[in-house]
CSV table of C-alpha atoms in Angstrom, one decimal:
chain,number,residue,atom,x,y,z
A,1226,MET,CA,58.8,16.7,-34.9
A,1227,ARG,CA,55.1,17.1,-35.8
A,1228,SER,CA,52.4,19.7,-35.6
A,1229,LEU,CA,50.3,17.9,-33.1
A,1230,SER,CA,51.0,14.8,-31.0
A,1231,LEU,CA,48.8,12.5,-29.0
A,1232,LEU,CA,49.4,14.9,-26.1
A,1233,SER,CA,46.5,17.2,-27.0
A,1234,MET,CA,44.0,14.3,-27.0
A,1235,LEU,CA,45.4,12.9,-23.8
A,1236,LEU,CA,45.2,16.2,-22.0
A,1237,MET,CA,41.6,16.7,-23.1
A,1238,LEU,CA,40.7,13.3,-21.6
A,1239,PHE,CA,43.0,13.4,-18.7
A,1240,PHE,CA,42.5,16.8,-17.3
A,1241,SER,CA,39.0,17.8,-18.4
A,1242,ALA,CA,38.0,21.1,-20.0
A,1243,SER,CA,40.1,23.3,-17.8
A,1244,ALA,CA,43.4,22.0,-16.4
A,1245,LEU,CA,43.7,24.8,-14.0
A,1246,ASP,CA,40.2,24.6,-12.5
A,1247,ASN,CA,40.6,22.4,-9.4
A,1248,SER,CA,37.0,22.9,-8.1
A,1249,ASP,CA,35.9,19.4,-9.3
A,1250,LEU,CA,38.8,17.5,-7.8
A,1251,LEU,CA,37.9,14.7,-5.5
A,1252,SER,CA,38.6,15.9,-2.0
A,1253,LYS,CA,40.0,13.9,0.9
A,1254,ASP,CA,36.7,14.2,2.8
A,1255,SER,CA,34.5,13.1,-0.1
A,1256,LEU,CA,36.7,10.0,-0.6
A,1257,GLN,CA,36.5,9.0,3.0
A,1258,SER,CA,32.7,8.7,2.7
A,1259,ASP,CA,33.2,5.8,0.3
A,1260,PRO,CA,34.8,2.8,2.2
A,1261,GLY,CA,35.6,1.2,-1.2
A,1262,VAL,CA,37.9,4.0,-2.3
A,1263,LYS,CA,41.5,4.3,-1.0
A,1264,GLU,CA,42.1,7.4,1.0
A,1265,ILE,CA,44.2,10.0,-1.0
A,1266,PRO,CA,46.8,11.9,0.9
A,1267,GLU,CA,46.4,15.6,1.2
A,1268,PHE,CA,47.9,17.6,-1.7
A,1269,ASN,CA,50.5,19.7,0.0
A,1270,THR,CA,51.6,22.3,-2.5
A,1271,ASP,CA,54.7,23.6,-0.6
A,1272,THR,CA,56.1,20.0,-0.1
A,1273,ILE,CA,55.4,19.0,-3.7
A,1274,GLN,CA,57.0,22.1,-5.0
A,1275,GLN,CA,60.2,21.4,-3.0
A,1276,LYS,CA,60.3,17.9,-4.4
A,1277,VAL,CA,59.8,19.0,-8.0
A,1278,ILE,CA,62.6,21.5,-7.8
A,1279,ALA,CA,64.9,18.8,-6.2
A,1280,MET,CA,64.2,16.1,-8.8
A,1281,GLY,CA,67.5,16.8,-10.6
A,1282,LEU,CA,66.1,16.8,-14.2
A,1283,PRO,CA,68.4,17.8,-17.0
A,1284,LEU,CA,66.7,21.2,-17.5
A,1285,ASP,CA,65.7,24.3,-15.6
A,1286,THR,CA,62.9,23.0,-13.5
A,1287,LYS,CA,60.1,25.3,-12.4
A,1288,TYR,CA,56.9,24.7,-10.4
A,1289,THR,CA,54.2,26.6,-12.3
A,1290,ASN,CA,50.4,26.5,-12.2
A,1291,ILE,CA,50.5,24.3,-15.3
A,1292,VAL,CA,53.0,21.9,-13.7
A,1293,GLU,CA,50.8,21.7,-10.6
A,1294,ALA,CA,47.6,21.1,-12.7
A,1295,TYR,CA,49.3,18.1,-14.4
A,1296,ILE,CA,50.5,16.7,-11.1
A,1297,ARG,CA,47.0,17.0,-9.6
A,1298,GLY,CA,45.7,15.1,-12.6
A,1299,TYR,CA,48.1,12.3,-12.1
A,1300,VAL,CA,47.9,11.9,-8.3
A,1301,MET,CA,44.3,13.1,-7.6
A,1302,ARG,CA,41.9,12.9,-10.5
A,1303,ASN,CA,43.1,10.0,-12.6
A,1304,ARG,CA,44.7,7.7,-10.1
A,1305,PRO,CA,43.6,4.4,-11.8
A,1306,LYS,CA,45.1,5.6,-15.1
A,1307,SER,CA,48.3,6.7,-13.4
A,1308,GLU,CA,48.6,3.2,-11.8
A,1309,LEU,CA,48.2,1.6,-15.2
A,1310,ILE,CA,51.0,3.8,-16.6
A,1311,LEU,CA,53.2,3.1,-13.6
A,1312,GLY,CA,52.7,-0.7,-14.2
A,1313,LYS,CA,53.7,-0.4,-17.8
A,1314,THR,CA,57.1,1.0,-16.9
A,1315,ILE,CA,58.2,-2.5,-16.0
A,1316,LEU,CA,57.9,-3.3,-19.8
A,1317,TYR,CA,59.4,-0.3,-21.4
A,1318,PHE,CA,61.6,1.7,-19.0
A,1319,PRO,CA,64.4,-0.9,-18.9
A,1320,ILE,CA,64.6,-0.6,-22.7
A,1321,PHE,CA,64.6,3.2,-22.6
A,1322,GLU,CA,67.2,3.4,-19.8
A,1323,LYS,CA,69.7,1.1,-21.5
A,1324,LYS,CA,69.5,2.8,-24.8
A,1325,LEU,CA,69.6,6.3,-23.3
A,1326,LYS,CA,72.6,5.5,-21.2
A,1327,GLU,CA,74.5,3.9,-24.1
A,1328,SER,CA,73.8,7.0,-26.2
A,1329,GLY,CA,75.1,9.4,-23.5
A,1330,VAL,CA,71.7,11.0,-23.2
A,1331,PRO,CA,70.1,11.7,-19.7
A,1332,THR,CA,68.1,8.7,-18.7
A,1333,ASP,CA,65.4,11.0,-17.2
A,1334,LEU,CA,64.3,11.7,-20.8
A,1335,LYS,CA,62.4,8.4,-20.6
A,1336,TYR,CA,59.6,10.3,-19.0
A,1337,LEU,CA,58.8,12.0,-22.3
A,1338,SER,CA,57.2,8.7,-23.4
A,1339,VAL,CA,54.6,9.0,-20.7
A,1340,VAL,CA,53.6,12.5,-22.0
A,1341,GLU,CA,53.7,11.2,-25.6
A,1342,SER,CA,51.7,8.0,-25.4
A,1343,ALA,CA,51.0,7.1,-21.8
A,1344,LEU,CA,53.2,4.1,-22.6
A,1345,ASP,CA,50.8,2.6,-25.2
A,1346,PRO,CA,52.9,1.2,-28.1
A,1347,ILE,CA,50.0,1.5,-30.6
A,1348,ALA,CA,48.8,5.0,-29.5
A,1349,LEU,CA,47.6,6.9,-32.5
A,1350,SER,CA,47.0,10.7,-32.6
A,1351,ARG,CA,44.3,12.3,-34.7
A,1352,VAL,CA,47.0,13.6,-37.1
A,1353,GLY,CA,48.7,10.2,-37.6
A,1354,ALA,CA,51.5,10.2,-35.0
A,1355,LYS,CA,51.9,6.7,-33.6
A,1356,GLY,CA,53.8,4.6,-31.1
A,1357,LEU,CA,55.4,5.1,-27.7
A,1358,TRP,CA,57.3,8.1,-29.1
A,1359,GLN,CA,54.6,9.4,-31.4
A,1360,PHE,CA,56.4,9.6,-34.8
A,1361,MET,CA,54.7,10.9,-37.9
A,1362,PRO,CA,55.3,8.5,-40.8
A,1363,GLU,CA,57.6,10.9,-42.7
A,1364,THR,CA,59.7,11.6,-39.6
A,1365,GLY,CA,59.8,7.9,-38.6
A,1366,LYS,CA,61.1,6.9,-42.1
A,1367,TYR,CA,63.7,9.7,-42.0
A,1368,TYR,CA,65.1,8.2,-38.8
A,1369,GLY,CA,65.2,4.7,-40.2
A,1370,LEU,CA,61.9,3.2,-39.1
A,1371,ASP,CA,60.3,0.6,-41.4
A,1372,ILE,CA,56.7,1.7,-42.1
A,1373,SER,CA,54.7,-0.3,-44.6
A,1374,GLU,CA,51.4,-2.0,-45.1
A,1375,TYR,CA,52.7,-5.0,-43.0
A,1376,ILE,CA,55.1,-3.5,-40.5
A,1377,ASP,CA,55.1,-0.3,-38.5
A,1378,GLU,CA,58.3,0.1,-36.4
A,1379,ARG,CA,56.9,3.2,-34.8
A,1380,CYS,CA,55.2,0.6,-32.5
A,1381,ASP,CA,58.5,-1.3,-31.9
A,1382,PRO,CA,59.8,-0.4,-28.4
A,1383,ASP,CA,63.5,-0.9,-29.4
A,1384,ARG,CA,63.5,0.6,-32.9
A,1385,SER,CA,61.3,3.6,-32.1
A,1386,THR,CA,63.4,4.4,-29.0
A,1387,ASP,CA,66.5,4.5,-31.2
A,1388,ALA,CA,64.8,6.9,-33.5
A,1389,ALA,CA,63.6,9.1,-30.6
A,1390,ILE,CA,67.1,9.3,-29.1
A,1391,ALA,CA,68.5,10.2,-32.5
A,1392,TYR,CA,66.0,13.0,-32.9
A,1393,LEU,CA,66.5,14.3,-29.3
A,1394,LYS,CA,70.3,14.3,-29.7
A,1395,ARG,CA,70.0,16.3,-32.9
A,1396,GLN,CA,67.9,18.9,-31.2
A,1397,TYR,CA,70.3,19.1,-28.3
A,1398,GLU,CA,73.2,19.6,-30.6
A,1399,ARG,CA,71.2,22.5,-32.1
A,1400,TYR,CA,70.3,24.3,-28.9
A,1401,GLU,CA,72.6,22.9,-26.2
A,1402,ASP,CA,69.6,22.9,-23.8
A,1403,TRP,CA,67.4,20.0,-23.0
A,1404,ALA,CA,64.2,22.1,-22.4
A,1405,LEU,CA,64.5,23.6,-25.9
A,1406,ALA,CA,65.4,20.1,-27.4
A,1407,ILE,CA,62.2,18.7,-25.7
A,1408,ALA,CA,60.1,21.6,-27.0
A,1409,ALA,CA,61.5,21.0,-30.5
A,1410,TYR,CA,60.7,17.3,-30.2
A,1411,ASN,CA,57.1,18.3,-29.8
A,1412,SER,CA,56.6,21.1,-32.4
A,1413,GLY,CA,59.8,21.0,-34.5
A,1414,PRO,CA,62.8,23.3,-34.5
A,1415,GLY,CA,61.1,25.8,-36.8
A,1416,ARG,CA,58.6,27.0,-34.2
A,1417,VAL,CA,61.2,27.0,-31.5
A,1418,ASN,CA,63.6,29.1,-33.6
A,1419,LYS,CA,60.8,31.6,-34.2
A,1420,ALA,CA,60.0,31.8,-30.5
A,1421,ILE,CA,63.7,32.4,-29.7
A,1422,LYS,CA,63.9,35.1,-32.2
A,1423,ARG,CA,60.8,36.9,-30.9
A,1424,ALA,CA,61.8,36.6,-27.3
A,1425,ARG,CA,65.4,37.3,-27.9
A,1426,SER,CA,66.3,34.6,-25.5
A,1427,LYS,CA,67.2,30.9,-25.4
A,1428,ASN,CA,65.5,30.3,-22.1
A,1429,PHE,CA,62.5,28.0,-22.5
A,1430,TRP,CA,60.5,29.8,-19.8
A,1431,LYS,CA,61.0,33.2,-21.5
A,1432,ILE,CA,60.1,32.0,-25.0
A,1433,ALA,CA,57.2,29.8,-23.9
A,1434,ARG,CA,54.5,32.5,-24.5
A,1435,PHE,CA,55.6,32.6,-28.2
A,1436,LEU,CA,55.2,28.9,-28.6
A,1437,PRO,CA,52.0,27.0,-29.6
A,1438,LYS,CA,49.9,26.2,-26.6
A,1439,GLU,CA,50.6,22.4,-26.8
A,1440,THR,CA,54.4,23.0,-26.9
A,1441,ARG,CA,54.1,25.7,-24.2
A,1442,ASN,CA,52.6,23.0,-21.9
A,1443,TYR,CA,54.8,20.2,-23.1
A,1444,VAL,CA,57.8,20.9,-20.8
A,1445,PRO,CA,55.5,21.3,-17.7
A,1446,ALA,CA,53.8,18.0,-18.7
A,1447,TYR,CA,57.2,16.4,-18.8
A,1448,ILE,CA,58.1,17.7,-15.3
A,1449,ALA,CA,54.8,16.4,-14.0
A,1450,ALA,CA,55.3,13.0,-15.5
A,1451,ALA,CA,58.8,12.8,-13.9
A,1452,TYR,CA,57.3,13.8,-10.6
A,1453,LEU,CA,54.7,11.0,-10.9
A,1454,MET,CA,57.4,8.4,-11.6
A,1455,LYS,CA,59.7,9.6,-8.8
A,1456,HIS,CA,57.2,10.2,-6.1
A,1457,TYR,CA,54.1,8.1,-6.8
A,1458,ASP,CA,54.5,6.3,-3.5
A,1459,ASP,CA,54.1,9.6,-1.6
A,1460,HIS,CA,50.5,9.6,-2.9
A,1461,LEU,CA,49.8,6.0,-2.1
A,1462,LEU,CA,49.7,5.1,-5.8
A,1463,GLU,CA,50.5,1.4,-6.6
A,1464,PRO,CA,51.7,0.3,-10.0
A,1465,ASN,CA,49.2,-1.9,-11.7
A,1466,TYR,CA,51.6,-4.3,-13.3
A,1467,PRO,CA,50.6,-6.3,-16.4
A,1468,GLY,CA,50.4,-10.1,-16.1
A,1469,PHE,CA,53.5,-12.3,-16.0
A,1470,ASP,CA,53.0,-13.3,-19.6
A,1471,TYR,CA,54.0,-9.8,-20.5
A,1472,GLN,CA,56.8,-9.4,-17.9
A,1473,LEU,CA,58.6,-12.7,-18.5
A,1474,THR,CA,59.2,-12.9,-22.2
A,1475,GLU,CA,61.7,-14.0,-24.8
A,1476,SER,CA,62.3,-13.2,-28.4
A,1477,THR,CA,63.5,-15.1,-31.4
A,1478,MET,CA,63.9,-14.5,-35.1
A,1479,VAL,CA,61.4,-15.8,-37.7
A,1480,TYR,CA,62.3,-15.8,-41.4
A,1481,GLN,CA,59.3,-17.3,-43.0
A,1482,THR,CA,55.7,-16.0,-43.0
A,1483,LEU,CA,53.9,-16.9,-39.8
A,1484,SER,CA,50.4,-15.8,-38.9
A,1485,PHE,CA,49.3,-14.8,-35.4
A,1486,TYR,CA,46.5,-17.4,-35.8
A,1487,THR,CA,49.1,-20.2,-36.2
A,1488,LEU,CA,51.1,-18.8,-33.3
A,1489,ALA,CA,48.0,-19.0,-31.1
A,1490,GLN,CA,47.5,-22.6,-32.1
A,1491,ILE,CA,51.1,-23.5,-31.4
A,1492,THR,CA,51.4,-21.7,-28.1
A,1493,GLY,CA,47.9,-21.8,-26.7
A,1494,LEU,CA,48.0,-18.0,-26.2
A,1495,ALA,CA,45.0,-15.8,-27.0
A,1496,MET,CA,45.3,-13.6,-30.1
A,1497,ASP,CA,45.2,-10.3,-28.1
A,1498,VAL,CA,48.3,-11.4,-26.0
A,1499,ILE,CA,50.2,-12.1,-29.2
A,1500,ARG,CA,49.2,-8.8,-30.7
A,1501,ASN,CA,50.1,-6.9,-27.5
A,1502,LEU,CA,53.6,-8.4,-27.4
A,1503,ASN,CA,54.2,-7.8,-31.1
A,1504,PRO,CA,52.6,-4.5,-31.9
A,1505,THR,CA,55.0,-3.9,-34.9
A,1506,TYR,CA,53.0,-6.2,-37.2
A,1507,VAL,CA,50.0,-4.5,-38.7
A,1508,GLU,CA,48.0,-7.4,-40.3
A,1509,ASP,CA,48.3,-10.2,-37.7
A,1510,PHE,CA,51.1,-11.9,-39.4
A,1511,ILE,CA,54.9,-11.8,-39.5
A,1512,PRO,CA,56.0,-11.3,-43.2
A,1513,GLN,CA,58.8,-13.4,-44.8
A,1514,SER,CA,62.3,-11.8,-44.5
A,1515,ILE,CA,65.8,-12.9,-45.4
A,1516,LYS,CA,67.1,-10.8,-42.5
A,1517,GLY,CA,64.4,-12.1,-40.2
A,1518,HIS,CA,61.8,-10.5,-38.0
A,1519,LYS,CA,61.6,-10.6,-34.2
A,1520,VAL,CA,58.7,-12.3,-32.4
A,1521,VAL,CA,58.2,-11.9,-28.7
A,1522,LEU,CA,56.4,-14.5,-26.6
A,1523,PRO,CA,56.1,-15.4,-22.9
A,1524,SER,CA,59.1,-17.4,-21.9
A,1525,ARG,CA,56.8,-20.3,-20.8
A,1526,VAL,CA,55.7,-20.9,-24.4
A,1527,MET,CA,58.7,-19.9,-26.5
A,1528,SER,CA,59.9,-23.5,-26.7
A,1529,SER,CA,56.7,-24.5,-28.5
A,1530,LEU,CA,57.5,-22.0,-31.3
A,1531,LYS,CA,61.1,-23.2,-31.5
A,1532,ASP,CA,59.9,-26.8,-31.7
A,1533,TYR,CA,57.5,-25.8,-34.5
A,1534,LEU,CA,60.1,-23.9,-36.5
A,1535,ALA,CA,62.5,-26.8,-36.2
A,1536,VAL,CA,60.2,-29.1,-38.1
A,1537,VAL,CA,58.6,-26.7,-40.6
A,1538,LYS,CA,60.9,-26.0,-43.5
A,1539,PRO,CA,61.0,-22.8,-45.5
A,1540,ASP,CA,60.5,-24.6,-48.8
A,1541,ILE,CA,57.2,-26.2,-47.6
A,1542,GLU,CA,54.0,-24.3,-46.9
A,1543,SER,CA,54.7,-23.2,-43.4
A,1544,ASP,CA,51.6,-21.4,-42.3
A,1545,TYR,CA,48.9,-24.0,-42.4
A,1546,SER,CA,46.1,-24.3,-39.9
A,1547,LEU,CA,46.5,-26.9,-37.2
A,1548,GLU,CA,43.0,-28.4,-37.4
A,1549,GLY,CA,41.2,-29.0,-34.2
A,1550,ILE,CA,43.3,-26.6,-32.1
A,1551,PRO,CA,41.1,-23.8,-30.8
A,1552,VAL,CA,42.1,-20.2,-31.0
A,1553,TYR,CA,40.8,-17.5,-28.6
A,1554,ALA,CA,40.4,-13.9,-29.4
A,1555,THR,CA,41.0,-13.0,-25.7
A,1556,THR,CA,42.0,-15.1,-22.8
A,1557,PRO,CA,38.9,-16.7,-21.3
A,1558,GLU,CA,37.8,-15.0,-18.0
A,1559,GLU,CA,38.0,-18.3,-16.1
A,1560,VAL,CA,41.7,-18.6,-16.8
A,1561,ASP,CA,43.8,-17.4,-13.9
A,1562,GLN,CA,47.3,-16.5,-15.2
A,1563,MET,CA,48.7,-17.7,-11.9
A,1564,GLU,CA,47.8,-21.2,-13.1
A,1565,PHE,CA,51.0,-20.9,-15.2
A,1566,TYR,CA,53.3,-19.3,-12.7
A,1567,SER,CA,54.6,-20.2,-9.2
A,1568,LYS,CA,55.9,-18.0,-6.4
A,1569,SER,CA,59.1,-18.8,-4.5
A,1570,ILE,CA,61.3,-17.1,-2.0
A,1571,TYR,CA,65.1,-16.8,-2.2
A,1572,THR,CA,67.1,-15.7,0.9
A,1573,VAL,CA,70.0,-13.5,-0.1
A,1574,GLY,CA,73.5,-14.9,0.7
A,1575,GLU,CA,76.8,-13.3,1.6
A,1576,ASP,CA,78.0,-12.0,-1.8
A,1577,ASP,CA,74.8,-12.0,-3.8
A,1578,ASN,CA,74.0,-9.1,-6.0
A,1579,LEU,CA,71.0,-8.3,-8.2
A,1580,ASN,CA,72.7,-8.8,-11.5
A,1581,GLU,CA,74.1,-12.3,-10.6
A,1582,LEU,CA,70.8,-13.4,-9.2
A,1583,ALA,CA,68.9,-12.2,-12.2
A,1584,LYS,CA,71.2,-14.4,-14.4
A,1585,LEU,CA,70.9,-17.3,-12.1
A,1586,PHE,CA,67.1,-17.2,-12.0
A,1587,ARG,CA,66.8,-16.1,-15.7
A,1588,CYS,CA,64.7,-13.3,-14.5
A,1589,PRO,CA,65.0,-9.6,-15.6
A,1590,GLU,CA,66.6,-7.4,-12.9
A,1591,HIS,CA,63.8,-4.9,-13.2
A,1592,CYS,CA,61.2,-7.6,-12.4
A,1593,LEU,CA,63.1,-8.5,-9.2
A,1594,ILE,CA,63.1,-4.8,-8.2
A,1595,ALA,CA,59.4,-4.4,-8.9
A,1596,TRP,CA,58.2,-7.6,-7.3
A,1597,ASN,CA,60.1,-6.9,-4.1
A,1598,GLY,CA,59.5,-3.1,-4.0
A,1599,LEU,CA,63.3,-2.5,-3.8
A,1600,ALA,CA,64.2,1.2,-3.4
A,1601,ASN,CA,67.6,0.6,-4.8
A,1602,ARG,CA,69.8,-2.3,-6.2
A,1603,GLU,CA,71.5,-3.0,-2.9
A,1604,LEU,CA,70.8,-6.4,-1.3
A,1605,VAL,CA,71.3,-7.4,2.4
A,1606,ARG,CA,72.3,-10.8,3.5
A,1607,GLY,CA,69.3,-12.7,4.9
A,1608,GLN,CA,66.9,-10.6,2.9
A,1609,ASP,CA,64.0,-12.6,1.3
A,1610,LEU,CA,63.4,-12.0,-2.4
A,1611,ILE,CA,60.1,-13.0,-4.1
A,1612,LEU,CA,60.4,-14.8,-7.4
A,1613,TYR,CA,57.8,-15.7,-10.0
A,1614,GLN,CA,58.6,-18.3,-12.6
A,1615,PRO,CA,56.7,-20.5,-15.1
A,1616,LYS,CA,55.4,-23.7,-13.6
A,1617,ASN,CA,55.7,-25.5,-17.0
A,1618,VAL,CA,57.4,-25.1,-20.3
A,1619,LYS,CA,55.0,-25.7,-23.2
A,1620,ARG,CA,56.3,-27.9,-26.0
A,1621,PHE,CA,55.0,-28.6,-29.5
A,1622,SER,CA,55.2,-31.7,-31.6
A,1623,LEU,CA,53.9,-33.0,-34.9
A,1624,THR,CA,53.1,-36.7,-35.4
A,1625,ARG,CA,52.7,-38.8,-38.5
A,1626,GLU,CA,49.0,-39.3,-37.6
A,1627,ASN,CA,48.4,-35.5,-37.9
A,1628,GLU,CA,47.0,-35.0,-41.4
A,1629,ASN,CA,48.5,-31.5,-41.6
A,1630,VAL,CA,52.1,-32.8,-41.5
A,1631,PRO,CA,53.6,-32.6,-45.0
A,1632,GLU,CA,55.3,-35.7,-46.3
A,1633,GLY,CA,59.0,-35.9,-45.7
A,1634,ILE,CA,59.0,-34.0,-42.3
A,1635,PRO,CA,59.7,-36.4,-39.5
A,1636,GLY,CA,57.9,-35.8,-36.3
A,1637,PRO,CA,60.2,-34.4,-33.6
A,1638,SER,CA,61.1,-36.3,-30.5
A,1639,LEU,CA,60.4,-33.3,-28.3
A,1640,LYS,CA,57.6,-33.8,-25.8
A,1641,SER,CA,56.3,-32.1,-22.7
A,1642,ILE,CA,58.9,-31.9,-20.0
A,1643,ASN,CA,58.3,-34.8,-17.5
A,1644,LEU,CA,60.2,-36.0,-14.5
A,1645,ALA,CA,63.8,-36.9,-15.5
A,1646,ARG,CA,62.8,-37.6,-19.1
A,1647,ASN,CA,65.6,-35.3,-20.6
A,1648,GLY,CA,68.3,-35.8,-18.0
A,1649,THR,CA,70.4,-38.4,-16.3
A,1650,ILE,CA,69.6,-39.4,-12.7
A,1651,HIS,CA,72.2,-41.1,-10.6
A,1652,HIS,CA,70.8,-42.9,-7.5
A,1653,GLU,CA,73.1,-42.8,-4.5
A,1654,SER,CA,73.9,-46.0,-2.6
A,1655,ALA,CA,71.8,-46.5,0.6
A,1656,ALA,CA,74.7,-45.6,2.9
A,1657,SER,CA,72.6,-43.2,4.9
A,1658,PRO,CA,68.9,-42.7,5.4
A,1659,GLU,CA,69.4,-39.0,4.6
A,1660,LEU,CA,70.9,-39.7,1.2
A,1661,ASN,CA,68.0,-41.9,0.3
A,1662,ASN,CA,65.9,-38.7,0.1
A,1663,PHE,CA,67.8,-37.3,-2.9
A,1664,TYR,CA,68.6,-37.9,-6.5
A,1665,PHE,CA,71.8,-36.8,-8.3
A,1666,TYR,CA,71.0,-35.1,-11.5
A,1667,GLN,CA,73.3,-34.1,-14.4
A,1668,LEU,CA,72.7,-30.7,-16.0
A,1669,LYS,CA,72.2,-30.6,-19.7
A,1670,MET,CA,73.6,-28.0,-22.1
A,1671,GLY,CA,71.9,-24.6,-21.5
A,1672,GLU,CA,69.7,-26.0,-18.7
A,1673,SER,CA,68.8,-23.6,-15.9
A,1674,LEU,CA,67.8,-24.4,-12.3
A,1675,GLN,CA,64.3,-23.3,-13.1
A,1676,GLU,CA,64.0,-26.1,-15.7
A,1677,VAL,CA,65.3,-28.6,-13.2
A,1678,ILE,CA,62.6,-27.5,-10.8
A,1679,LEU,CA,60.0,-28.2,-13.5
A,1680,LYS,CA,61.3,-31.8,-13.6
A,1681,PHE,CA,61.5,-32.1,-9.8
A,1682,PRO,CA,58.5,-30.1,-8.5
A,1683,ASN,CA,59.3,-31.1,-4.9
A,1684,ASN,CA,62.2,-28.6,-5.0
A,1685,THR,CA,62.5,-24.9,-4.9
A,1686,LEU,CA,65.3,-22.6,-6.1
A,1687,LYS,CA,66.2,-22.0,-2.5
A,1688,ASP,CA,66.5,-25.8,-1.9
A,1689,LEU,CA,68.8,-26.4,-4.9
A,1690,ILE,CA,71.0,-23.5,-4.0
A,1691,LYS,CA,71.3,-24.5,-0.4
A,1692,LEU,CA,71.6,-28.2,-1.1
A,1693,ASN,CA,74.4,-27.7,-3.6
A,1694,GLU,CA,76.0,-24.6,-2.0
A,1695,ILE,CA,75.7,-22.8,-5.3
A,1696,ASN,CA,77.3,-19.4,-5.7
A,1697,PRO,CA,75.0,-17.2,-7.8
A,1698,ALA,CA,78.1,-15.6,-9.3
A,1699,ASN,CA,79.2,-19.0,-10.6
A,1700,PRO,CA,76.2,-21.2,-11.4
A,1701,PRO,CA,76.8,-24.8,-12.4
A,1702,LEU,CA,77.6,-25.6,-16.0
A,1703,ALA,CA,76.4,-28.3,-18.3
A,1704,GLY,CA,77.5,-31.7,-17.1
A,1705,ALA,CA,77.7,-30.7,-13.5
A,1706,THR,CA,75.9,-33.1,-11.1
A,1707,ILE,CA,73.6,-31.5,-8.5
A,1708,LYS,CA,71.5,-32.9,-5.7
A,1709,VAL,CA,67.7,-32.7,-5.8
A,1710,ARG,CA,65.0,-33.8,-3.4
A,1711,LYS,CA,63.0,-36.9,-4.4
A,1712,LEU,CA,59.3,-36.6,-5.0
């Protein structure tokens, strides 16, 4: 696909001058001398080799000196970096897995993105390859990516993954072998074809010596990345997950020009958070488009953008500064993100499953899996699940007194969510002392149990489900009346 990807630079930084020289590795004994450093399990070559061969990757998997060197780099030398990569999988692997599965391509090919970019959506190589899948501009455009002075879809996780899958499928159709397809992804089919001709073989391991060094090491690097993802816990590595503002997000379409600065004023987010969630936009603004452009924000502030868009019309200057509202380049150090999120526990019921609970709690399945360290998707009755959810939903409103409001735009009636402001409460007759402890609340259209909890903070998800005998497979609909505890 290109002559040189980010891989070369990453390897230089990640594995030092000689990937095969292990003399400078941190030993178990040296680590034990520092009480502040977590003890690293012994690197047992025989055991790791058995695990590598048994991984079930869609290619002829071998345990070579190069594979071992890469694995040592991940699990011994650069553990903090490996934990950051592991943490980023919660953002990108669900996207990759869904698209790979829908395309009929082995889902284990998602590990190529680790080799390509270390899961950095704006990673840029010295020759101009960019994004999670490291496309050169010409190749990206050929596979349908929009690359201009304002937009670079090589940085878009969804669009770039579509392009990467298309490229990989094309190479597999050419070679009918995933190892060769992966090699061609790195260096292009021309070099692979020459190596096949010189080696008189279509076996990657036999033609490898005729390939450029980077491509020769590319398949071993892929095998090592797959090992890291499948066996990191064997080496006491812990994913360093990004904050909840990155995990719990929503997207909406924007049709008019909208700057990140205005987005920061509307939502209260720092500029770097908005940039990180929207790496597609090159110049800190979303350009106007009839088709619309996607903007991603934390779920807790998405309502504020929708409120803003509801009152700002396309035929009026829409991207004006909201005077007096400060904007931060980065989130102030004194701000603890847990100020915006709450932790709760849900006890699994008789027929609960992960998919239904994710829908009920409006929480991605992969987050439930990560937060609870689930080895698989199977749940057991009585099992406690940890949930993280926004404490508040941020809203935005313009008023007539605001000098930035153009004439003719009425101020919206939307305000911050307060107790029972947007719903109907029915008080029960005092027939029983127990009943006096509850309200009856009627659900609005599209309202979730999480939003009910924001209005009645004395309740938890577990309370509402237990009090109302809610079946996660059949959550209550708009108009249904549920029981909630009084404040």
